[in-house]
Every structure is written in C-alpha cells, then in structure tokens.
Tab-separated table of C-alpha atoms in Angstrom:
chain	number	residue	atom	x	y	z
N	638	UNK	CA	68.915	96.421	37.756
N	639	UNK	CA	68.048	93.698	40.238
N	640	UNK	CA	67.775	95.177	43.826
N	641	UNK	CA	70.277	93.153	46.104
N	642	UNK	CA	70.181	95.841	48.764
N	643	UNK	CA	73.524	97.232	49.784
N	644	UNK	CA	77.215	96.165	48.652
N	645	UNK	CA	78.321	94.872	51.929
N	646	UNK	CA	79.645	91.052	50.973
N	647	UNK	CA	76.714	89.539	52.731
N	648	UNK	CA	74.468	86.993	50.821
N	649	UNK	CA	71.354	88.018	52.778
N	650	UNK	CA	67.423	88.084	52.030
N	651	UNK	CA	67.986	90.988	49.704
N	652	UNK	CA	70.597	89.453	47.570
N	653	UNK	CA	68.860	86.163	47.369
N	654	UNK	CA	65.749	87.960	46.292
N	655	UNK	CA	67.739	89.988	43.747
N	656	UNK	CA	69.381	86.397	42.368
N	657	UNK	CA	65.781	84.890	42.171
N	658	UNK	CA	64.905	87.906	40.082
N	659	UNK	CA	67.490	87.815	37.544
N	660	UNK	CA	67.140	83.835	37.436
N	661	UNK	CA	63.520	84.349	36.630
N	662	UNK	CA	64.129	87.209	33.676
N	663	UNK	CA	67.301	85.003	32.522
N	664	UNK	CA	64.806	81.935	31.930
N	665	UNK	CA	67.143	79.573	34.096
N	666	UNK	CA	66.209	77.419	37.310
N	667	UNK	CA	65.111	80.016	39.798
N	668	UNK	CA	66.774	78.141	42.859
N	669	UNK	CA	68.595	80.674	44.356
N	670	UNK	CA	71.874	78.857	43.539
N	671	UNK	CA	74.668	80.815	41.756
N	672	UNK	CA	75.497	77.550	39.866
N	673	UNK	CA	77.068	76.948	36.209
N	674	UNK	CA	73.870	78.039	34.347
N	675	UNK	CA	73.592	81.481	36.360
N	676	UNK	CA	76.974	82.240	35.845
N	677	UNK	CA	76.614	81.621	32.090
N	678	UNK	CA	73.776	83.818	32.033
N	679	UNK	CA	75.789	86.460	33.743
N	680	UNK	CA	78.433	86.139	31.546
N	681	UNK	CA	76.293	86.272	28.464
N	682	UNK	CA	74.431	89.347	29.435
N	683	UNK	CA	77.848	90.937	29.805
N	684	UNK	CA	79.268	90.165	26.591
N	685	UNK	CA	75.889	91.340	24.686
N	686	UNK	CA	76.002	94.844	23.594
N	687	UNK	CA	72.542	95.262	23.391
N	688	UNK	CA	71.877	94.037	26.733
N	689	UNK	CA	70.198	96.370	29.407
N	690	UNK	CA	68.240	96.642	32.619
N	691	UNK	CA	65.366	97.791	30.405
N	692	UNK	CA	65.580	94.836	28.130
N	693	UNK	CA	65.344	92.274	30.765
N	694	UNK	CA	62.302	94.184	32.056
N	695	UNK	CA	60.933	94.039	28.967
N	696	UNK	CA	61.355	90.527	28.639
N	697	UNK	CA	59.730	89.953	31.859
N	698	UNK	CA	56.507	92.239	31.103
N	699	UNK	CA	56.158	89.802	27.948
N	700	UNK	CA	56.208	87.022	30.247
N	701	UNK	CA	53.391	88.260	32.347
N	702	UNK	CA	51.497	89.902	29.283
N	703	UNK	CA	48.055	88.625	28.184
N	704	UNK	CA	48.235	85.399	25.696
N	705	UNK	CA	44.919	86.484	24.100
N	706	UNK	CA	44.450	88.662	20.853
N	707	UNK	CA	40.371	88.838	21.440
N	708	UNK	CA	40.237	92.411	22.799
N	709	UNK	CA	43.757	93.757	21.747
N	710	UNK	CA	43.614	97.355	20.181
N	711	UNK	CA	46.125	97.728	17.217
N	712	UNK	CA	47.039	100.737	15.104
N	713	UNK	CA	47.667	100.125	11.364
N	714	UNK	CA	49.076	102.426	9.448
N	715	UNK	CA	48.929	101.452	5.796
N	716	UNK	CA	50.721	103.516	2.809
N	717	UNK	CA	48.180	104.549	0.024
N	718	UNK	CA	49.786	102.474	-2.551
N	719	UNK	CA	49.114	99.083	-0.419
N	720	UNK	CA	45.465	100.055	1.199
N	721	UNK	CA	44.273	96.978	-0.361
N	722	UNK	CA	46.609	94.718	1.686
N	723	UNK	CA	45.873	97.238	4.752
N	724	UNK	CA	42.177	96.326	4.404
N	725	UNK	CA	42.680	92.835	4.093
N	726	UNK	CA	44.712	92.830	7.380
N	727	UNK	CA	42.271	94.878	9.220
N	728	UNK	CA	39.608	92.636	8.284
N	729	UNK	CA	41.385	89.384	9.433
N	730	UNK	CA	42.328	91.343	12.676
N	731	UNK	CA	38.593	92.481	13.362
N	732	UNK	CA	37.568	88.926	12.793
N	733	UNK	CA	40.029	87.651	15.369
N	734	UNK	CA	38.433	89.930	17.890
N	735	UNK	CA	40.820	93.093	17.615
N	736	UNK	CA	39.784	96.672	17.429
N	737	UNK	CA	41.516	98.238	14.945
N	738	UNK	CA	42.285	101.760	14.557
N	739	UNK	CA	43.341	101.970	11.063
N	740	UNK	CA	44.785	104.964	8.899
N	741	UNK	CA	45.055	104.105	4.996
N	742	UNK	CA	45.540	107.580	3.965
N	743	UNK	CA	49.302	108.167	4.100
N	744	UNK	CA	49.168	110.281	7.116
N	745	UNK	CA	52.614	111.842	7.712
N	746	UNK	CA	54.873	109.873	10.648
N	747	UNK	CA	54.851	112.845	12.913
N	748	UNK	CA	50.608	112.694	12.892
N	749	UNK	CA	50.569	109.095	13.201
N	750	UNK	CA	52.978	109.047	16.278
N	751	UNK	CA	50.840	111.504	17.786
N	752	UNK	CA	47.505	109.515	17.109
N	753	UNK	CA	48.675	106.302	18.267
N	754	UNK	CA	50.425	107.424	21.462
N	755	UNK	CA	46.802	108.960	22.690
N	756	UNK	CA	44.976	105.921	21.489
N	757	UNK	CA	44.992	102.539	23.800
N	758	UNK	CA	46.920	100.607	21.072
N	759	UNK	CA	49.236	97.765	22.469
N	760	UNK	CA	50.437	97.396	18.908
N	761	UNK	CA	51.407	99.777	16.272
N	762	UNK	CA	51.816	98.435	12.704
N	763	UNK	CA	53.087	100.328	9.680
N	764	UNK	CA	52.682	98.852	6.262
N	765	UNK	CA	54.718	100.550	3.554
N	766	UNK	CA	57.335	99.594	0.540
N	767	UNK	CA	60.981	99.432	1.470
N	768	UNK	CA	63.983	101.397	0.424
N	769	UNK	CA	65.496	98.316	-1.104
N	770	UNK	CA	64.252	94.897	-2.884
N	771	UNK	CA	62.835	92.110	-0.743
N	772	UNK	CA	60.534	91.683	1.887
N	773	UNK	CA	61.274	92.239	5.440
N	774	UNK	CA	59.768	93.054	8.806
N	775	UNK	CA	61.367	96.070	11.028
N	776	UNK	CA	61.502	96.641	14.862
N	777	UNK	CA	63.466	99.201	17.087
N	778	UNK	CA	66.971	98.543	17.566
N	779	UNK	CA	69.739	100.926	18.294
N	780	UNK	CA	73.408	100.154	19.374
N	781	UNK	CA	72.346	99.886	23.254
N	782	UNK	CA	68.778	98.909	22.854
N	783	UNK	CA	66.286	96.883	21.150
N	784	UNK	CA	62.431	96.669	21.991
N	785	UNK	CA	61.933	93.228	22.775
N	786	UNK	CA	58.194	93.233	22.226
N	787	UNK	CA	58.747	94.623	18.856
N	788	UNK	CA	61.537	92.007	17.937
N	789	UNK	CA	59.261	89.210	19.115
N	790	UNK	CA	56.402	90.714	17.118
N	791	UNK	CA	58.536	91.177	13.761
N	792	UNK	CA	59.647	87.594	14.278
N	793	UNK	CA	56.441	86.183	14.374
N	794	UNK	CA	55.113	88.122	11.142
N	795	UNK	CA	58.198	87.330	9.386
N	796	UNK	CA	57.794	83.484	10.007
N	797	UNK	CA	54.091	83.778	8.522
N	798	UNK	CA	55.080	85.778	5.752
N	799	UNK	CA	57.687	83.397	4.550
N	800	UNK	CA	55.548	80.592	4.957
N	801	UNK	CA	53.305	82.037	2.157
N	802	UNK	CA	56.129	83.555	0.116
N	803	UNK	CA	58.326	80.223	0.344
N	804	UNK	CA	58.886	80.691	-2.889
N	805	UNK	CA	60.797	83.986	-3.133
N	806	UNK	CA	63.461	84.943	-0.594
N	807	UNK	CA	62.325	84.513	3.105
N	808	UNK	CA	61.207	87.514	4.900
N	809	UNK	CA	63.982	89.086	6.492
N	810	UNK	CA	63.680	90.607	10.302
N	811	UNK	CA	65.549	93.851	10.612
N	812	UNK	CA	66.448	96.303	13.673
N	813	UNK	CA	66.401	99.874	12.443
N	814	UNK	CA	65.630	103.192	14.018
N	815	UNK	CA	62.932	104.523	11.953
N	816	UNK	CA	60.987	107.129	13.503
N	817	UNK	CA	57.737	105.469	13.710
N	818	UNK	CA	59.421	102.957	15.683
N	819	UNK	CA	61.420	105.310	17.923
N	820	UNK	CA	59.037	107.448	19.251
N	821	UNK	CA	55.831	105.069	19.434
N	822	UNK	CA	55.344	104.370	22.963
N	823	UNK	CA	54.121	100.873	22.297
N	824	UNK	CA	55.456	97.453	20.471
N	825	UNK	CA	55.687	98.519	17.100
N	826	UNK	CA	56.676	97.134	13.717
N	827	UNK	CA	57.034	98.098	10.341
N	828	UNK	CA	56.370	95.699	7.459
N	829	UNK	CA	57.736	96.051	3.842
N	830	UNK	CA	56.481	93.306	1.899
N	831	UNK	CA	58.337	94.433	-1.137
N	832	UNK	CA	60.967	97.365	-2.281
N	833	UNK	CA	59.823	100.569	-4.076
N	834	UNK	CA	61.312	99.397	-7.161
N	835	UNK	CA	60.853	95.836	-6.817
N	836	UNK	CA	58.429	95.076	-9.409
N	837	UNK	CA	58.430	91.254	-9.365
N	838	UNK	CA	57.315	91.067	-5.671
N	839	UNK	CA	54.736	93.989	-6.190
N	840	UNK	CA	53.215	91.760	-8.742
N	841	UNK	CA	53.068	88.946	-6.123
N	842	UNK	CA	51.561	91.367	-3.728
N	843	UNK	CA	48.617	91.720	-6.035
N	844	UNK	CA	48.073	88.400	-6.662
N	845	UNK	CA	48.455	87.127	-3.415
N	846	UNK	CA	46.873	89.989	-1.543
N	847	UNK	CA	44.439	88.036	0.464
N	848	UNK	CA	46.821	84.937	1.730
N	849	UNK	CA	49.687	87.868	2.342
N	850	UNK	CA	46.950	89.700	4.649
N	851	UNK	CA	45.949	86.667	6.543
N	852	UNK	CA	49.852	85.831	7.056
N	853	UNK	CA	50.293	89.104	8.496
N	854	UNK	CA	47.334	89.074	10.582
N	855	UNK	CA	48.350	85.541	11.762
N	856	UNK	CA	51.616	86.854	12.707
N	857	UNK	CA	50.215	89.381	14.916
N	858	UNK	CA	47.867	86.594	16.579
N	859	UNK	CA	51.102	84.659	17.099
N	860	UNK	CA	53.362	87.340	18.550
N	861	UNK	CA	50.614	88.106	21.153
N	862	UNK	CA	49.443	84.804	22.081
N	863	UNK	CA	52.770	82.539	21.276
N	864	UNK	CA	55.888	85.073	21.604
N	865	UNK	CA	58.997	83.232	21.241
N	866	UNK	CA	60.387	84.168	24.861
N	867	UNK	CA	63.548	82.571	24.188
N	868	UNK	CA	65.076	84.692	21.612
N	869	UNK	CA	68.071	86.356	22.742
N	870	UNK	CA	70.610	88.836	21.072
N	871	UNK	CA	72.563	85.682	19.999
N	872	UNK	CA	69.731	85.030	17.016
N	873	UNK	CA	70.630	86.399	13.509
N	874	UNK	CA	69.311	89.893	12.919
N	875	UNK	CA	69.787	91.708	9.861
N	876	UNK	CA	70.714	95.440	10.811
N	877	UNK	CA	69.918	98.018	8.062
N	878	UNK	CA	71.574	101.237	8.549
N	879	UNK	CA	68.752	104.238	8.497
N	880	UNK	CA	67.111	106.870	10.869
N	881	UNK	CA	64.443	107.882	8.720
C-alpha cells in the first residue's frame, strides 16, 4: 500500500518515499532507515489478522483530521425507550458547538443509514439497548478489517462511561458487524448502555441519565479532539458474534 515504484531491487527515491510514508503511518521515527523499530513494525503488521492498507490509511487520515469538536456534524439515532438519554446527549453536544441531526423515533436501520449517508455528518451514533446484560460501545470490525475511527471513538466513549458507572462492571468495547456500523460511510458507534432485560442497569440509567448523557458527549469530544492514535490491534477487544 506504500508506493515504492518498480520492484527492481534498487533503493531509489521511490522506495525511500514509500519507506518514509510507512514509518509515518506506523508511528516510528521517520528517518528513512530500515532499523530495528521499522522491522518490528513490519513484522507486527504482517502478524495482525486485521491489518490492511485501508486501516493504515485510515489511521493516517485520523492523524490529519480536525481536532476541534465545534462545527462537527453528528447524526444521533436513539431508540424510543432511551429518548430521554438521547435528548441529554443531544443537548450537551449542541452546547459543545456540534450540529446534531437527531432521530429519537426508532426509525428502521435502512432509513437511518440512507439519511445518515445523505447528510454531512462525520460521526454516526446509535443509542439502543443491547442483546445481553452490561454496557458496551460497538464499532465495526470484521475478520479482516476494522474501522479505525470508529474504534477510537468507541474507546473514548467507553472510557468516559466507565468513569461515571465505576460502581458497576466497566463498559466494554466490542467489534461487531451490525448493519448500521457496516453500511454507514462515516465513523460510527453503537452505544448500548444496558441490556434489554438488565433491570438493575436500566434503573441506573434512569437515576443517572444526566451524568451518563454528559459522559457520552464528553466521550465524543474526547474521540474527536484527543483520539488515542497509538491504539493497535494488540489492544484487547471484546468480539461479539452477530451480523444483525
């Protein structure tokens, strides 16, 4: 994925440019020298099943992305039973200078995806109850690829959520192939603050809706302004099967 010109066995200008490009993307010293750290990065990239040219390019795009939440456009889709939480999240995002396109009506996924992809949103957030107990933030991940922007946003939101739900189990970060994650063209996360039959956590949502909504908004801000660009596939991710 890094253009080194023809495969002629000569370390010329094109090869040097390709090497520098790889070093910048891999986060090692961009000195144009194939030293131990560069070789380790090449070995590590080859060993990671999810590594791909697309992923590396997406990480580079993240490095160059705007680090300011003000002026961002967020598409926020909330299940009707969590509309109160959705309203709190929307309010805090607006107070941060975000333009929010909100749907709190439980619109079907097909319509949501079409509307989101037609919009100018750079981030898609879905708030819904999960199919199992606990709190989690999902991003798109398949066997060969994951959304780097979605992953970092999910990690940022889960960190903030865990801080306000510290007396409960930590909010996990899960790679999934949910349709709204798979078919939206922007960075996307599905936030599941509780399971459908998780009565204990559902009651916490009601009692702490303001704090939880603010934590999610803070997580979005953190994901935009301070994404952890050093996260790699070596970080632990909870994988949950399912393509719904």
